[in-house]
Amino acid sequence: SLDATDRPWAANAGVMFGRLAAERGVVVVNDPDGLAQAQSKLYLQTFPEAVRPATLISRSIVEIRAFIDKNAKGCIVKPLQGSGGKNVFHIATPADSNLNQIFEAASGDGYLIAQVYIPEAKAGDVRLFLMNGLPLMRDGNYAAFRRVPAKGDVRSNIHAAGTARKVKVTDTMLRIAEMVRPKLVSDGMFLVGLDIAGDKLLEINVFTPGGLSRLADMYKTDFATHVIVALEEKLTVRRAYGKTMPNSRLATL
């Protein structure tokens, strides 16, 4: 879905309606209170420093230039709000002649995120799905794929002409998943997509972690049915416990 880009108000409305539904005993995943915390890329900054790239969030081009100057590998600059790979730029040096234009295009009237460039991202990032806080796995296959950017593009997003390929899930990826698990569970995040490059987590997708249909074709494995069964189990628990079981707890049970 491109709602976050085309209808930026939709996330707020979804959280509001999700809360109303949860108050009436409907099982809502991901938990709307958790989603309210995750409505911008600031959410990533609430996770351990060990798993995320060094980051600056600012509206000052002077501060962003200084941050880029301190990082020899360059930086990725993108809007604080947004998704789908829109207005994402790789800045090699603070002397980049287009920096002012990039700053204007990416920031609009809001804040920018400057993130240290991870060289491994050149080959694309890995989307790893977590369900109930754990890597989603079925028939010996992890629900994960590599998102390879189009030639000359820094964005791996499928909507930005990136392509999906099979990937081997490494111990490093699993360690990152384990590191973020406690907070995701605490926030009631039932289904999540982690975007990983090298040993760093680039983004956490909690609103529209797409790609399960591609995985079905790629691995000949029906991950979606596994997700539906997990949801049905939550409904069984809801019927047994009623509203005495908080939605945030039930979401990742």
C-alpha positions as MATLAB code, in Angstrom:
seq = 'SLDATDRPWAANAGVMFGRLAAERGVVVVNDPDGLAQAQSKLYLQTFPEAVRPATLISRSIVEIRAFIDKNAKGCIVKPLQGSGGKNVFHIATPADSNLNQIFEAASGDGYLIAQVYIPEAKAGDVRLFLMNGLPLMRDGNYAAFRRVPAKGDVRSNIHAAGTARKVKVTDTMLRIAEMVRPKLVSDGMFLVGLDIAGDKLLEINVFTPGGLSRLADMYKTDFATHVIVALEEKLTVRRAYGKTMPNSRLATL';
ca = [
       0.000    0.000    0.000;
       1.127    3.551   -0.754;
      -1.259    5.066    1.785;
       1.594    6.505    3.839;
       2.593    8.563    0.792;
      -0.720    9.272   -0.919;
      -2.878    9.589    2.203;
      -0.577   10.524    5.118;
      -3.570   11.097    7.370;
      -4.620    7.452    6.987;
      -2.139    6.145    9.576;
      -3.594    8.420   12.254;
      -7.135    7.436   11.331;
      -6.211    3.758   11.377;
      -4.731    4.017   14.856;
      -7.821    5.836   16.114;
     -10.244    3.269   14.700;
      -7.997    0.457   15.914;
      -8.188    1.783   19.459;
     -11.979    2.044   19.272;
     -12.207   -1.539   18.016;
      -9.836   -2.858   20.704;
     -11.902   -1.141   23.414;
     -14.889   -3.157   22.178;
     -13.082   -6.474   22.414;
     -11.982   -6.819   18.785;
      -8.516   -8.345   18.365;
      -6.446   -5.636   16.637;
      -2.998   -6.339   15.237;
      -0.624   -4.696   15.262;
      -1.673   -3.145   18.571;
      -2.867    0.425   17.883;
      -1.099    1.883   20.917;
       2.149    0.395   19.637;
       1.464    1.755   16.154;
       0.908    5.215   17.612;
       4.530    5.147   18.801;
       5.762    4.063   15.380;
       4.199    6.668   13.096;
       7.571    8.109   12.112;
      11.060    6.768   11.562;
      11.909    7.967   15.079;
      10.633    4.570   16.208;
      13.895    2.950   15.124;
      15.777    5.173   17.576;
      13.997    3.502   20.503;
      15.862    0.244   19.836;
      19.398   -0.605   21.054;
      22.215    1.428   19.480;
      24.084   -1.780   18.662;
      21.598   -2.717   15.928;
      21.063    0.624   14.166;
      23.292    2.980   12.155;
      24.493    6.261   13.641;
      21.747    8.770   12.912;
      21.070   12.504   13.025;
      17.556   13.937   12.966;
      17.529   17.634   12.155;
      16.071   20.466   10.098;
      19.441   22.224    9.889;
      21.445   21.796    6.703;
      24.513   22.980    8.639;
      24.136   20.136   11.145;
      23.529   17.620    8.380;
      26.605   18.796    6.441;
      28.708   18.407    9.603;
      27.298   14.918   10.194;
      28.101   13.848    6.629;
      31.597   15.326    6.969;
      32.260   13.099   10.006;
      31.320    9.923    8.124;
      33.716    8.938    5.364;
      31.276    6.381    3.943;
      28.701    9.078    3.303;
      25.101    9.160    4.463;
      21.587    8.315    3.445;
      19.235   11.283    3.772;
      15.462   10.813    3.852;
      12.327   12.414    5.311;
      11.358   11.637    8.886;
       7.857   10.877    7.626;
       7.187    8.741    4.572;
       7.655    5.298    3.066;
       8.024    3.494   -0.236;
      11.519    4.851   -0.869;
      10.305    8.352   -1.753;
      12.905   11.152   -1.475;
      15.756    8.904   -0.312;
      19.239   10.098   -1.315;
      22.827    8.905   -0.908;
      25.183   11.803   -0.124;
      28.860   10.942   -0.548;
      30.383   14.185    0.798;
      29.132   17.448    2.336;
      30.532   19.207   -0.748;
      27.926   17.540   -2.968;
      26.781   20.308   -5.296;
      23.174   19.115   -5.137;
      22.927   19.014   -1.348;
      20.752   22.118   -1.075;
      18.289   20.767   -3.636;
      18.293   17.354   -1.981;
      17.679   18.938    1.395;
      14.726   20.888    0.006;
      13.220   17.886   -1.790;
      13.576   15.490    1.127;
      12.627   17.742    4.007;
       9.630   19.653    2.685;
       8.463   21.417    5.821;
       9.616   18.690    8.180;
      12.656   17.005    9.651;
      15.264   14.915    7.867;
      17.024   11.757    8.924;
      20.710   11.491    8.041;
      21.893    7.925    8.493;
      25.439    6.624    8.091;
      25.649    4.736    4.802;
      26.022    0.977    5.180;
      28.194   -0.265    2.260;
      26.469   -3.665    2.262;
      23.259   -1.878    1.278;
      24.665   -1.447   -2.237;
      23.746   -5.089   -2.852;
      20.320   -4.477   -1.336;
      18.817   -5.022    2.072;
      17.072   -8.052    3.537;
      13.421   -7.990    4.565;
      12.992  -10.469    7.441;
       9.490  -11.061    8.784;
       8.809  -11.528   12.477;
       5.554  -12.896   13.869;
       4.802  -12.729   17.582;
       8.341  -11.403   18.033;
      10.055  -14.376   16.376;
      11.334  -14.953   12.822;
       8.473  -16.281   10.712;
       9.417  -19.757    9.522;
       7.622  -22.609    7.793;
       8.744  -25.859    6.173;
      12.352  -25.037    7.046;
      12.239  -21.681    5.252;
      12.509  -18.262    6.842;
      10.125  -15.609    5.570;
      12.838  -13.365    4.157;
      14.038  -12.010    0.836;
      16.711   -9.687   -0.454;
      15.501   -6.438   -2.007;
      17.953   -5.519   -4.751;
      17.938   -1.892   -5.922;
      17.668   -0.965   -9.571;
      20.970   -0.060  -11.226;
      22.152    3.346  -10.059;
      19.503    3.580   -7.322;
      20.122    3.490   -3.563;
      16.548    2.427   -2.793;
      15.738   -1.252   -2.419;
      11.985   -0.739   -2.159;
       9.989   -2.893   -4.559;
       7.789    0.154   -5.305;
      10.972    1.951   -6.409;
      11.816   -0.703   -9.044;
      13.769   -2.918   -6.653;
      13.604   -6.682   -7.226;
      13.098   -9.515   -4.741;
      15.462  -12.491   -4.555;
      16.001  -15.471   -2.308;
      18.319  -14.939    0.631;
      20.069  -17.055    3.233;
      19.203  -15.824    6.721;
      22.424  -15.475    8.710;
      23.222  -15.660   12.409;
      23.783  -11.895   12.335;
      20.238  -11.301   11.092;
      18.850  -13.615   13.756;
      20.839  -11.802   16.461;
      19.331   -8.502   15.329;
      15.860  -10.061   15.441;
      16.485  -11.318   18.964;
      17.783   -7.910   20.062;
      14.622   -6.104   18.940;
      12.190   -8.819   20.029;
      11.540   -7.613   23.626;
      10.352   -4.159   22.572;
       8.332   -5.411   19.617;
       6.535   -7.858   21.905;
       6.038   -5.163   24.545;
       4.560   -2.853   21.884;
       2.152   -5.530   20.638;
       3.690   -5.853   17.171;
       2.278   -9.092   15.746;
       3.668   -8.948   12.188;
       6.762   -6.889   11.399;
       9.264   -6.533    8.569;
      12.876   -5.848    9.539;
      15.041   -4.265    6.823;
      18.654   -5.304    7.446;
      21.938   -4.473    5.702;
      25.185   -5.909    7.017;
      24.917   -5.944   10.797;
      22.535   -2.990   11.035;
      18.795   -2.532   11.063;
      17.772    0.158    8.570;
      14.030    0.261    9.206;
      11.269   -1.518   11.100;
       8.055   -1.842    9.104;
       5.020   -2.229   11.354;
       2.262   -0.675    9.223;
       2.563   -2.353    5.814;
       5.305   -5.023    5.896;
       4.667   -6.283    2.374;
       6.154   -9.216    0.507;
       4.510  -12.414    1.795;
       2.930  -13.121   -1.592;
       6.354  -12.897   -3.265;
       7.737  -15.332   -0.713;
       5.061  -17.881   -1.559;
       6.230  -17.923   -5.176;
       9.900  -17.712   -4.279;
      10.075  -20.554   -1.754;
       6.928  -22.489   -2.723;
       5.865  -22.044    0.890;
       2.538  -20.692    2.106;
       3.543  -18.340    4.910;
       0.189  -16.526    4.808;
      -1.733  -19.559    6.075;
       0.661  -19.744    9.025;
      -0.167  -16.111    9.821;
      -3.917  -16.749    9.575;
      -3.672  -19.734   11.941;
      -1.864  -17.531   14.469;
      -4.673  -14.974   14.218;
      -7.303  -17.673   14.721;
      -5.490  -18.786   17.873;
      -5.736  -15.238   19.217;
      -9.483  -15.270   18.617;
      -9.746  -18.491   20.617;
      -7.898  -16.854   23.507;
     -10.127  -13.763   23.258;
     -13.260  -15.892   23.494;
     -11.858  -17.685   26.542;
     -10.590  -14.616   28.420;
     -12.795  -11.827   27.103;
     -11.541   -8.309   27.734;
      -9.471   -9.417   30.727;
      -6.626  -10.129   28.272;
      -5.216   -6.769   27.063;
      -5.054   -6.389   23.294;
      -1.346   -5.473   23.455;
      -0.585   -8.767   25.219;
      -2.826  -10.845   22.993;
      -1.312   -9.317   19.846;
       2.014  -11.096   20.378;
       0.892  -14.089   22.455;
];
